PDB file of C-alpha atoms in Angstrom:
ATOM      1  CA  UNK A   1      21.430-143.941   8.853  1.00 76.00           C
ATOM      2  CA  UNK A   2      25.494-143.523   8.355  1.00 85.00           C
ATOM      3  CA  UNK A   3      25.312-145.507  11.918  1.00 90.00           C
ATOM      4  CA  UNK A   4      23.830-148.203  10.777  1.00 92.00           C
ATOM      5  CA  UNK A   5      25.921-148.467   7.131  1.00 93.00           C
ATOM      6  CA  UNK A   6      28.747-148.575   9.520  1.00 94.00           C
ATOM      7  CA  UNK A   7      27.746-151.039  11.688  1.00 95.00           C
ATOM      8  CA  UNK A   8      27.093-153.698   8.628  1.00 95.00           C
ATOM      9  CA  UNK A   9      30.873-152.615   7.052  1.00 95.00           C
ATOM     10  CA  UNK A  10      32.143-152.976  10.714  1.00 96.00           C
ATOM     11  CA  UNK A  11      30.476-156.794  10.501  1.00 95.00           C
ATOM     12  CA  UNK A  12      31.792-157.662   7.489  1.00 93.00           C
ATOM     13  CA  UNK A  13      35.383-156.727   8.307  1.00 93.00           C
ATOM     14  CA  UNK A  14      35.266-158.547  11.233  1.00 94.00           C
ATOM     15  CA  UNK A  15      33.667-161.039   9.659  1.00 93.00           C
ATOM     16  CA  UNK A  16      36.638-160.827   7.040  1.00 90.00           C
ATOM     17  CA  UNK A  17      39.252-160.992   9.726  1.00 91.00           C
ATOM     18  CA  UNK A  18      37.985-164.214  11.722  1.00 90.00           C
ATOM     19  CA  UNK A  19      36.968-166.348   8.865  1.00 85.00           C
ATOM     20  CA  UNK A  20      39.490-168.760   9.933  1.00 83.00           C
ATOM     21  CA  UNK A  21      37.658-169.566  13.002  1.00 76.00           C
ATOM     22  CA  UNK A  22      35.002-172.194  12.007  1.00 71.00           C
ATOM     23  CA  UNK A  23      32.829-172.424  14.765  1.00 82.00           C
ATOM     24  CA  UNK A  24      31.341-168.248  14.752  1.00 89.00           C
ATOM     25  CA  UNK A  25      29.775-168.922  11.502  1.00 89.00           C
ATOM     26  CA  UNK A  26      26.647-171.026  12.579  1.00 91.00           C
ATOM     27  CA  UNK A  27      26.452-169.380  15.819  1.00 93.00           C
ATOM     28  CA  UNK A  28      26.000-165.813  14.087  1.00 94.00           C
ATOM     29  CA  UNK A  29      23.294-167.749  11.580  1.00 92.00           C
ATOM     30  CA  UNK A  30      21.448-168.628  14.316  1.00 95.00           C
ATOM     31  CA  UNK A  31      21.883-165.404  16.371  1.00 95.00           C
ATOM     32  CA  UNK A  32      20.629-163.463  12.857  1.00 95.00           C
ATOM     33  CA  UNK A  33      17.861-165.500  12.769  1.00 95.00           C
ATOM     34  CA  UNK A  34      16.685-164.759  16.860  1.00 95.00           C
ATOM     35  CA  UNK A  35      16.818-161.263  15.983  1.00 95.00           C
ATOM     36  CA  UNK A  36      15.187-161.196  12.481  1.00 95.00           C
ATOM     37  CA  UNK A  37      12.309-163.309  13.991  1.00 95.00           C
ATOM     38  CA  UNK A  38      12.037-160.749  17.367  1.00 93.00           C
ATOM     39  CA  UNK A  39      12.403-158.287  14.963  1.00 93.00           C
ATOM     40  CA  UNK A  40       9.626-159.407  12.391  1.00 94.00           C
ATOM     41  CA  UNK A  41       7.070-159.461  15.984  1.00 93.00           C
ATOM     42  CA  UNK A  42       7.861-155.865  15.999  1.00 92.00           C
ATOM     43  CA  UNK A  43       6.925-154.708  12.972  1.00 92.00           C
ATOM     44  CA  UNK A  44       3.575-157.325  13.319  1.00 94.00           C
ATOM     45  CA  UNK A  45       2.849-155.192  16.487  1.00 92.00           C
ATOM     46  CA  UNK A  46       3.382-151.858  14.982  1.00 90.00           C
ATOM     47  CA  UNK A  47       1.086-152.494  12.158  1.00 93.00           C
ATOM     48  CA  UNK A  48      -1.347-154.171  14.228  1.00 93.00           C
ATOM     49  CA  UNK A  49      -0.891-151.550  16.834  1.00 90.00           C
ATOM     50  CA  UNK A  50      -1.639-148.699  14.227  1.00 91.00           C
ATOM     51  CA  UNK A  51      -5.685-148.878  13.338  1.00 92.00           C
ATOM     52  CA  UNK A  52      -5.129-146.854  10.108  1.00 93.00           C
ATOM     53  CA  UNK A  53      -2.804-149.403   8.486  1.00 94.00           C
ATOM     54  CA  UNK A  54      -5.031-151.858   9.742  1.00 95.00           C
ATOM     55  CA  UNK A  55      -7.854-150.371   7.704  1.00 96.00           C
ATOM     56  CA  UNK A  56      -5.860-149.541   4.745  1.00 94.00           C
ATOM     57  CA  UNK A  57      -3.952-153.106   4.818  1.00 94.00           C
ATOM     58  CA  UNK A  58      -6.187-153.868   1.400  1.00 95.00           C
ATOM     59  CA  UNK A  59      -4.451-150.630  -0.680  1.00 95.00           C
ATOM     60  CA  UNK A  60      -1.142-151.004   0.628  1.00 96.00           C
ATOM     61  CA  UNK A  61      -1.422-155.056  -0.613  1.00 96.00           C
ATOM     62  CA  UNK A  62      -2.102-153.349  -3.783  1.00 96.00           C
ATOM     63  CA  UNK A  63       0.505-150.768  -3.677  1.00 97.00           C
ATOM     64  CA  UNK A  64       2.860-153.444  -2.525  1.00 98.00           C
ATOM     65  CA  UNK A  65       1.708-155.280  -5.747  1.00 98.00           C
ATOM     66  CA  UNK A  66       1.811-152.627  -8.108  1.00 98.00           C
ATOM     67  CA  UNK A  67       5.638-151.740  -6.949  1.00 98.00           C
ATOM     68  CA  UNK A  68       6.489-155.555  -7.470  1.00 98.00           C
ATOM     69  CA  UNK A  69       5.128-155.424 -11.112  1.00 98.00           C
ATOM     70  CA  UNK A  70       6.878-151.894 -11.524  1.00 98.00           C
ATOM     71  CA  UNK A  71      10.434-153.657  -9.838  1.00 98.00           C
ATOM     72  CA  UNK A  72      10.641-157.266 -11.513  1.00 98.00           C
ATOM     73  CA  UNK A  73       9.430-155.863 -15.186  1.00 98.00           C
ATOM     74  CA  UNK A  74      12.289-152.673 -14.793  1.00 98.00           C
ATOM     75  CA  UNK A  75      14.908-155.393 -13.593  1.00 98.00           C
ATOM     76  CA  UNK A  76      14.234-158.094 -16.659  1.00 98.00           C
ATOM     77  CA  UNK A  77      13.739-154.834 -19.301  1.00 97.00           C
ATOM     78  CA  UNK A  78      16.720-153.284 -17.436  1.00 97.00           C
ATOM     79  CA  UNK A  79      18.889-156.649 -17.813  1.00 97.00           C
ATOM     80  CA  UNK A  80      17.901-157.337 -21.138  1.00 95.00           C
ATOM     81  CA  UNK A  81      19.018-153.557 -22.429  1.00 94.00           C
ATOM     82  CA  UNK A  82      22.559-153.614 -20.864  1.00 93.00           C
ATOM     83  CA  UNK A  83      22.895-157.478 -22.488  1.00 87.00           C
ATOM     84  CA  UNK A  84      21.997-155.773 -26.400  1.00 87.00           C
ATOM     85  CA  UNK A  85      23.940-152.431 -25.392  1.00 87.00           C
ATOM     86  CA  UNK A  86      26.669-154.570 -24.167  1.00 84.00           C
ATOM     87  CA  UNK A  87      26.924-157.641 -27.179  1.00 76.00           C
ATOM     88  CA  UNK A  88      24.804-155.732 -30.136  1.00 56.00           C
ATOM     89  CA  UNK A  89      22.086-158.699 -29.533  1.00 48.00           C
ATOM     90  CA  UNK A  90      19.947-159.572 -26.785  1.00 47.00           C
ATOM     91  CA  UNK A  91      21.084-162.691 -25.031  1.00 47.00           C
ATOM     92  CA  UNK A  92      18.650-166.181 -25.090  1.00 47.00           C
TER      93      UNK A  92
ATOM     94  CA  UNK B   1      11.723-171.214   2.815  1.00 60.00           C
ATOM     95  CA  UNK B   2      10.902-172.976   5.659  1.00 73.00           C
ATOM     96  CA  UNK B   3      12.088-170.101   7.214  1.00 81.00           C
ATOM     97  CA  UNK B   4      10.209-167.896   5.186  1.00 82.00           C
ATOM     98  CA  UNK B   5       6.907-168.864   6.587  1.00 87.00           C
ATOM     99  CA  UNK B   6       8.536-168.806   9.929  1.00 91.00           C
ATOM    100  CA  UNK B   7       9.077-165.158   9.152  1.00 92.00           C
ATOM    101  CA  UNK B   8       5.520-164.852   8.000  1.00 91.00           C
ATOM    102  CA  UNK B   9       4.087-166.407  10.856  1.00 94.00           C
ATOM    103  CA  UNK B  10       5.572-164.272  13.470  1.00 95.00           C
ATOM    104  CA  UNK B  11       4.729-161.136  11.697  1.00 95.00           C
ATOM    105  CA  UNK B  12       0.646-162.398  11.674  1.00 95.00           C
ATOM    106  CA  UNK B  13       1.799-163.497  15.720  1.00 95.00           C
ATOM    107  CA  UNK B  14       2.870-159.919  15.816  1.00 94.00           C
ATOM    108  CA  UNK B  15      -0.010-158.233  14.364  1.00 95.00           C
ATOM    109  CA  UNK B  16      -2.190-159.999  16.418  1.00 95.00           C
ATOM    110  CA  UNK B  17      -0.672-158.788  19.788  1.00 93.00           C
ATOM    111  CA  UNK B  18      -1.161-155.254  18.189  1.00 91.00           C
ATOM    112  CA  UNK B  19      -4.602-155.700  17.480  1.00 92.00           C
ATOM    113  CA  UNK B  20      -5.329-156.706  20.573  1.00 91.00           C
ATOM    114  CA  UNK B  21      -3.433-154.132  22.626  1.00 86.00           C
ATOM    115  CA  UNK B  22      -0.958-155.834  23.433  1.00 81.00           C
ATOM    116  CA  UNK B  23       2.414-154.458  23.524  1.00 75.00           C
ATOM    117  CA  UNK B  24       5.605-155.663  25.375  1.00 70.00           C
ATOM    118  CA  UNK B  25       6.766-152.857  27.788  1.00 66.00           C
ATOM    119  CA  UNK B  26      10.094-153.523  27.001  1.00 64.00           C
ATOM    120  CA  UNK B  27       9.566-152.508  23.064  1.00 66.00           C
ATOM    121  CA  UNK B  28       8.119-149.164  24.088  1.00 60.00           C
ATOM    122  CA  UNK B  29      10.818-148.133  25.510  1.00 62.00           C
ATOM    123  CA  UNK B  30      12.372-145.552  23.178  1.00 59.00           C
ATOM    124  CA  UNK B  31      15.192-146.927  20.948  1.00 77.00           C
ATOM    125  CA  UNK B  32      15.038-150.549  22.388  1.00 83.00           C
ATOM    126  CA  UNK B  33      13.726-152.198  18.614  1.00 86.00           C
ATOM    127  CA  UNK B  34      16.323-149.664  17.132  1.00 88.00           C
ATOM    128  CA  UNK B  35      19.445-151.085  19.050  1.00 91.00           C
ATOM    129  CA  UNK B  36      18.130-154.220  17.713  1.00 92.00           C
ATOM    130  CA  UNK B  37      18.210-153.202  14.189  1.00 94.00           C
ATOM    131  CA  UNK B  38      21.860-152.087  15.163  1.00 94.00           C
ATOM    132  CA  UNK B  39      22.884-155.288  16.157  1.00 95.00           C
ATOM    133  CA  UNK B  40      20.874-156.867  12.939  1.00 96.00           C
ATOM    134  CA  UNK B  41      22.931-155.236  10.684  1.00 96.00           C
ATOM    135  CA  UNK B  42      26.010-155.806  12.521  1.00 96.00           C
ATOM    136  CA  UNK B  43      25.647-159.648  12.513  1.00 96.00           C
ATOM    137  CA  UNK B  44      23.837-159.614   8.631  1.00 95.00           C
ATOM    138  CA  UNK B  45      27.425-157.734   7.953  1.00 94.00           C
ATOM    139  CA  UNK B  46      29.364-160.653  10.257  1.00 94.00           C
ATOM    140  CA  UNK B  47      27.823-163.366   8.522  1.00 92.00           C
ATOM    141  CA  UNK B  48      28.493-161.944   5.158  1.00 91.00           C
ATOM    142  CA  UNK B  49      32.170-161.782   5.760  1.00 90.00           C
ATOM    143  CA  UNK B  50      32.355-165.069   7.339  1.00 91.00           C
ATOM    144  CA  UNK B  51      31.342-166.676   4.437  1.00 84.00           C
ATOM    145  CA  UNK B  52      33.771-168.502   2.720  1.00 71.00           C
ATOM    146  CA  UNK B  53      31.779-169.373  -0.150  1.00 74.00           C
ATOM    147  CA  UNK B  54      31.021-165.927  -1.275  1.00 74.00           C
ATOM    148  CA  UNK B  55      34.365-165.213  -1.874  1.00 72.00           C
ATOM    149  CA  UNK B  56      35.375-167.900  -3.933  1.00 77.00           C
ATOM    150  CA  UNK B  57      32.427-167.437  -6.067  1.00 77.00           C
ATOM    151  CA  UNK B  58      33.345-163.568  -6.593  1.00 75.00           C
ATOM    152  CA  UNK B  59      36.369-165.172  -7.878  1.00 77.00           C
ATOM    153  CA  UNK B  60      34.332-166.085 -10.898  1.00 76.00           C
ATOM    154  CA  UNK B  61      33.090-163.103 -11.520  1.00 81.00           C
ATOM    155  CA  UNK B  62      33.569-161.214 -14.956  1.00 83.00           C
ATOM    156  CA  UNK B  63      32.400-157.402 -15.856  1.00 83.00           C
ATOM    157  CA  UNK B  64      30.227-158.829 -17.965  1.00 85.00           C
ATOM    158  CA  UNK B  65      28.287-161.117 -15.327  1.00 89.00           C
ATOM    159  CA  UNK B  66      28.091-158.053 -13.414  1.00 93.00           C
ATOM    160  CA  UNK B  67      25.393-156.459 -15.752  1.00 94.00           C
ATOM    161  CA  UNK B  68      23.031-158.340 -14.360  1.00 96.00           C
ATOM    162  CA  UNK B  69      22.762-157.121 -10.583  1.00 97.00           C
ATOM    163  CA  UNK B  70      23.368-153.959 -12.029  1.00 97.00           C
ATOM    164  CA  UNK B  71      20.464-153.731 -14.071  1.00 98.00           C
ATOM    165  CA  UNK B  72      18.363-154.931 -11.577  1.00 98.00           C
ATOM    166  CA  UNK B  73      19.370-152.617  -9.101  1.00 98.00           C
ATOM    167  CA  UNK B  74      18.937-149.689 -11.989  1.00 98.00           C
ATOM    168  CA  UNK B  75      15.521-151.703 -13.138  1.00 98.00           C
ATOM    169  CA  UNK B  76      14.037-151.831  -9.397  1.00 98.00           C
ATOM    170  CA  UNK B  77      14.669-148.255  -8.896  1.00 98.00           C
ATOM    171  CA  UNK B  78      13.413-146.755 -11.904  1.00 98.00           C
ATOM    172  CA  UNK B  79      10.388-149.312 -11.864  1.00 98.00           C
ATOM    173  CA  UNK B  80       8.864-149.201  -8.444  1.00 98.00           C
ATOM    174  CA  UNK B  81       9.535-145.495  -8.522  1.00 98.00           C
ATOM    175  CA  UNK B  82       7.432-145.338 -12.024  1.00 98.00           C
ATOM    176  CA  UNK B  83       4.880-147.599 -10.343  1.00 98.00           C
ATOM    177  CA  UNK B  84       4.481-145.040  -7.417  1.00 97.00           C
ATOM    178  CA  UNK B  85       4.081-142.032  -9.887  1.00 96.00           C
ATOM    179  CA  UNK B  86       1.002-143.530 -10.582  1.00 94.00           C
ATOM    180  CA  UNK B  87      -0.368-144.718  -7.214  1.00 92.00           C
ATOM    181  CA  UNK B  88      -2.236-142.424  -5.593  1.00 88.00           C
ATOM    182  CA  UNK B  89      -1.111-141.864  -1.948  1.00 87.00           C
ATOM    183  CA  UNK B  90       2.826-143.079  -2.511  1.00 93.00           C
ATOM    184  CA  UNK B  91       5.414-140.827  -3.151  1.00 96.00           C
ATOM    185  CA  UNK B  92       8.279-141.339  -5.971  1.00 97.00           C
ATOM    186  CA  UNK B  93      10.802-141.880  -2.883  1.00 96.00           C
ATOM    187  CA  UNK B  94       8.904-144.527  -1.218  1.00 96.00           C
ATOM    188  CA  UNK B  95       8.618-146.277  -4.205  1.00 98.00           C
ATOM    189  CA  UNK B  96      12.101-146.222  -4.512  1.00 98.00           C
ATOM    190  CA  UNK B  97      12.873-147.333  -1.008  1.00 98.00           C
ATOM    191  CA  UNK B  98      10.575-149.922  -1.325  1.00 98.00           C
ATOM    192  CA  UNK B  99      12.239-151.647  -4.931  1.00 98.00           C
ATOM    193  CA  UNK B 100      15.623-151.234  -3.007  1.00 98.00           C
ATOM    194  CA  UNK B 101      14.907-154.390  -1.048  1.00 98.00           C
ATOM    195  CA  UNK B 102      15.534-156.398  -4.424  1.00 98.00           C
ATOM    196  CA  UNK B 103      13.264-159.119  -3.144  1.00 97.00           C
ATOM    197  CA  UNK B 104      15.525-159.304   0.230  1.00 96.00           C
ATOM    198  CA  UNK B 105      11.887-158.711   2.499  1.00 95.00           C
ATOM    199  CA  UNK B 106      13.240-159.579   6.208  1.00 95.00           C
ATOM    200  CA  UNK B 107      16.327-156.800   6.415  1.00 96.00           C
ATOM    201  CA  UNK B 108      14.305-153.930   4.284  1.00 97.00           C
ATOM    202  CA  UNK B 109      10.879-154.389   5.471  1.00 96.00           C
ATOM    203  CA  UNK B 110      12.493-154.176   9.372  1.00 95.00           C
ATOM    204  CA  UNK B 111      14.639-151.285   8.313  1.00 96.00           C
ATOM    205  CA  UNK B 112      11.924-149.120   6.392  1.00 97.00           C
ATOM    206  CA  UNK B 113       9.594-149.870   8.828  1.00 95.00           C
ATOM    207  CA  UNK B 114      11.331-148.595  11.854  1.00 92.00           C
ATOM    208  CA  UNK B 115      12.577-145.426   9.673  1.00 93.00           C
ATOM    209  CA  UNK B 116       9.600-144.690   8.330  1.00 94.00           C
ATOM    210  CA  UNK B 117       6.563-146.472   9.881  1.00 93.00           C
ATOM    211  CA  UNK B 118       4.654-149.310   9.803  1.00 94.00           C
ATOM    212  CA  UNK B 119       2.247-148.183   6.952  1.00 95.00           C
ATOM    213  CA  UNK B 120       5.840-148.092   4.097  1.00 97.00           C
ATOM    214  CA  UNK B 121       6.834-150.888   6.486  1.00 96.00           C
ATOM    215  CA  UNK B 122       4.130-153.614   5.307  1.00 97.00           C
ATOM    216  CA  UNK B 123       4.051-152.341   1.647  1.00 98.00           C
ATOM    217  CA  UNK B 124       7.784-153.438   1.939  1.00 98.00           C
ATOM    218  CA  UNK B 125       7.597-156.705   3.515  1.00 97.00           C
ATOM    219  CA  UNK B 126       4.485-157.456   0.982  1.00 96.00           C
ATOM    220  CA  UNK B 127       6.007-156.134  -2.174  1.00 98.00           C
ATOM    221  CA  UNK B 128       9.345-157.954  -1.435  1.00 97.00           C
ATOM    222  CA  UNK B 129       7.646-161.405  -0.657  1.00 95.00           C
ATOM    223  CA  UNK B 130       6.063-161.394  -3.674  1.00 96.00           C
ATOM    224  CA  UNK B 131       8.764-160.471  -5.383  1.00 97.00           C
ATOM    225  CA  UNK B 132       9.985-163.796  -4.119  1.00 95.00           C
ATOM    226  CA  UNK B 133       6.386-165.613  -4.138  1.00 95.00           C
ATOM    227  CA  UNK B 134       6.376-164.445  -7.942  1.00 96.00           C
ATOM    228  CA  UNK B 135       9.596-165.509  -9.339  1.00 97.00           C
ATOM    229  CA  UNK B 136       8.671-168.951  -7.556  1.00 95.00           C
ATOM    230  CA  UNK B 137       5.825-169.333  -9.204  1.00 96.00           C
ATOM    231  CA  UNK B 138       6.364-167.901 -12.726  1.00 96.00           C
ATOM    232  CA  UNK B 139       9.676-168.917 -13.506  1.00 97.00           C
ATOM    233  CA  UNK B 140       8.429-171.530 -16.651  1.00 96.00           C
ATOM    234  CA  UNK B 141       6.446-168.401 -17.916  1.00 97.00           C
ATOM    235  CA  UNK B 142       9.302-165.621 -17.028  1.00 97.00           C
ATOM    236  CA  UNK B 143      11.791-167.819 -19.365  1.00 97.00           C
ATOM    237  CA  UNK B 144       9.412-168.402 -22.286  1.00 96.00           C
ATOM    238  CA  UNK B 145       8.360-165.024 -22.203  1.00 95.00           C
ATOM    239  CA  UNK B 146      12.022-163.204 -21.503  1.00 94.00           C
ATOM    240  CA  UNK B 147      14.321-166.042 -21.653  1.00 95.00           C
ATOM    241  CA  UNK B 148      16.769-167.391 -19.302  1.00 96.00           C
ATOM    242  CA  UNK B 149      18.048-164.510 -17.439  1.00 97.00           C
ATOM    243  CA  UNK B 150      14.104-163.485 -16.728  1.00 98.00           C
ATOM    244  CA  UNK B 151      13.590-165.582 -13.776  1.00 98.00           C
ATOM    245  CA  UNK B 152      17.347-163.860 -12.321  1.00 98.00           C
ATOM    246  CA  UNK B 153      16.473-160.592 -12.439  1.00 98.00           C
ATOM    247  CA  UNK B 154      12.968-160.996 -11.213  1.00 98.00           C
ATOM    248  CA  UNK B 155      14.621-163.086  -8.500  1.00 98.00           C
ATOM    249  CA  UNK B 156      16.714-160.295  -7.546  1.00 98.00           C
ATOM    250  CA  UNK B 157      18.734-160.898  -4.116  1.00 97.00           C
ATOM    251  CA  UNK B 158      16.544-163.973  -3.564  1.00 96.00           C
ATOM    252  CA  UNK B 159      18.437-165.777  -7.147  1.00 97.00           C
ATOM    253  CA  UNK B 160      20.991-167.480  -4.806  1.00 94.00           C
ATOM    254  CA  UNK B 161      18.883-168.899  -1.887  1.00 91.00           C
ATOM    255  CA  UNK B 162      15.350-169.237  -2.043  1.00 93.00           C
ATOM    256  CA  UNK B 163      14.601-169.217  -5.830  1.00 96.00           C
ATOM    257  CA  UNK B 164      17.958-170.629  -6.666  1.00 96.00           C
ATOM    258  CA  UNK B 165      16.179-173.986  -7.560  1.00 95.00           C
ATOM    259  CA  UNK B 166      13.641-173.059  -9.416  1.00 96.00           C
ATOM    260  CA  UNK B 167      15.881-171.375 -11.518  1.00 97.00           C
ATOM    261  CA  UNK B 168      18.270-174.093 -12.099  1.00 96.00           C
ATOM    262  CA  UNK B 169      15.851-176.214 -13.346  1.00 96.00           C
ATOM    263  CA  UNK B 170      13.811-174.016 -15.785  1.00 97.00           C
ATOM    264  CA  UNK B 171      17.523-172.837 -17.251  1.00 97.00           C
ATOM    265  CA  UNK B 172      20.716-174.078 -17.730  1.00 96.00           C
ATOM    266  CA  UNK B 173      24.216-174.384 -15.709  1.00 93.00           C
ATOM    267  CA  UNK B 174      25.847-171.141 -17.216  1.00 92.00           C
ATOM    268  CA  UNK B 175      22.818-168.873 -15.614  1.00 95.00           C
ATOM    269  CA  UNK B 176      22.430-171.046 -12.561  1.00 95.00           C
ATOM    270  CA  UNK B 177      26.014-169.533 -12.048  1.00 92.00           C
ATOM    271  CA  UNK B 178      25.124-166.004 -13.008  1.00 94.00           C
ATOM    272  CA  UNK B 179      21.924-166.570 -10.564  1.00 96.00           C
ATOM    273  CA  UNK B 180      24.314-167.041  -7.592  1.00 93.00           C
ATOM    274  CA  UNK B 181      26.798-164.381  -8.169  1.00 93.00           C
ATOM    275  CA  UNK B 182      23.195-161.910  -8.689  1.00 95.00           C
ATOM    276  CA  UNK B 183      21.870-163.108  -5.653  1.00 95.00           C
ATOM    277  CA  UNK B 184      25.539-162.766  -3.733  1.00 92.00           C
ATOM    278  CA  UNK B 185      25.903-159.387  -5.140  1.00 93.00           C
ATOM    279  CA  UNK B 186      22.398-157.900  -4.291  1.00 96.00           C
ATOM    280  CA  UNK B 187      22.368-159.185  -0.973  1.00 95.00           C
ATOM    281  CA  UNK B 188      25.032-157.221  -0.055  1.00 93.00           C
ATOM    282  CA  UNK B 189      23.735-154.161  -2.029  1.00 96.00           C
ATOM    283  CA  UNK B 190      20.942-154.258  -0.226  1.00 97.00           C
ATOM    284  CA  UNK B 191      21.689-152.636   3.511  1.00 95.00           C
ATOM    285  CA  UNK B 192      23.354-149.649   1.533  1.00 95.00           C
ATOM    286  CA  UNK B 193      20.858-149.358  -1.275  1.00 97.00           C
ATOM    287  CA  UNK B 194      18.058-149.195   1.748  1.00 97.00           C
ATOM    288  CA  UNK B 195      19.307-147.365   4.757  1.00 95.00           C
ATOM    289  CA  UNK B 196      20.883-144.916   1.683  1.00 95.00           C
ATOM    290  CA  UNK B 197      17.709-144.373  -0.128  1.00 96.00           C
ATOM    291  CA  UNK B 198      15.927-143.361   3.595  1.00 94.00           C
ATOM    292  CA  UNK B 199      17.892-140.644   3.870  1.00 86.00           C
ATOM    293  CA  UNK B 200      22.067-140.543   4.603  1.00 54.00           C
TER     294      UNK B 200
END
């Protein structure tokens, strides 16, 4: 896992270092997005591929749901508390 | 999100090939999707620094416009891994691992799912969609109900792309700002908060 922490600080410093040169930007958009898409097929397969998540893809929709409920209503409670710790008042 | 339902699309294509058996020798081949997810966060980390707009916009950053990505980052954590105290079959961790993606579904869903497995894989890529699909959707209701900075910090790294407009027309100019310095900020949260949270 350090690896791949590494590899995305490695990226942005050399990001960092040829930001003068124009042209790399869209080609390294477009090279994300080939690998994000490959990579997307890849997880498809592997869930298709496994017959147990296939079974179970109706719980783990509701798991997935039940973690986005649990995620947006910490983040908006969590905001809101640092705003009134932060200013004595909650802000509009 | 055009792209979005590109995304979608080839994950269904994806599925489908598994379903049916078929899988492309060259991804069985040990390590072969992992190099990939190498050179994914390499060029996520390229395109970050390349971008000249996310620096200037850091220059407008104050400590106190930082609260908000921090308190969704504390707010995801501590919620999804509340969440999956009470699911049956989900541990606190994955829970966790999962509200690290902040809404950011392509990078975290790839990343848990090759660490640990297509089952924590889809919960990812579904919990983080909707995270997006959500804020999309209930943004009018989100700012009634919690007012303006809601629809932000359910956004979470999604507030400065994909639910950026949404926002900036259900609030005003001064959180429209805050939205894109969130959404900035998480983005690049996000590969550490993830590939952390699976284990250093």
């Amino acid at each position: 896992m350090l690896a791949l922490i590494l590899l995305f600080v490695l990226g942005v410093g050399l990001g960092l270092l040829l930001r003068k040169r124009k042209p790399l930007a869209p080609l390294v958009e477009k090279l994300t997005q080939v690998v994000v898409c490959a990579l997307m097929v890849v997880l498809g397969i592997s869930v298709g591929g496994n017959p147990q998540v296939m079974q179970n893809l109706g719980s783990l929709g509701l798991q997935a749901l039940a973690l986005t409920v649990g995620a947006v209503t910490g983040s908006i409670l969590m905001v809101r508390g640092l705003f009134h710790i932060t200013a004595g008042k909650p802000r509009q | 999100m055009k792209f979005s339902v590109v995304l979608l699309g080839l994950f269904i294509l994806g599925v489908m090939f598994g379903t049916a058996g078929f899988m492309p020798q060259f991804l069985l081949i040990d390590g072969v999707s992992m190099q990939l997810v190498r050179l994914l966060l390499l060029l996520v980390g390229l395109g970050m620094g390349l971008d000249l707009q996310f620096f200037t916009y850091l220059r407008h950053v104050n400590l106190r416009m930082l609260l908000v990505p921090a308190g969704v980052v504390l707010g995801s954590l501590v919620g999804a891994g509340l969440a999956a105290l009470l699911l049956p079959g989900l541990s606190v961790r994955d829970g966790v691992v999962v509200g690290a993606g902040l809404g950011y579904y392509s990078l975290s869903s790839i990343l848990i799912g090759q660490v640990r497995g297509a089952e924590l894989g889809v919960v990812a890529l579904l919990s983080n969609i909707l995270r997006e699909v959500s804020t999309l959707l209930l943004t009018p209701l989100l700012v009634r109900a919690g007012g303006k900075l809601a629809p932000v910090a359910s956004a979470g790294a999604t507030s400065s792309d994909t639910t950026l407009p949404v926002i900036q027309r259900y609030t005003d100019s001064a959180t429209t700002l805050i939205a894109v310095i969130n959404g900035l900020v998480l983005t690049l949260l996000v590969p550490f908060l993830v590939t952390f949270l699976l284990g250093g």
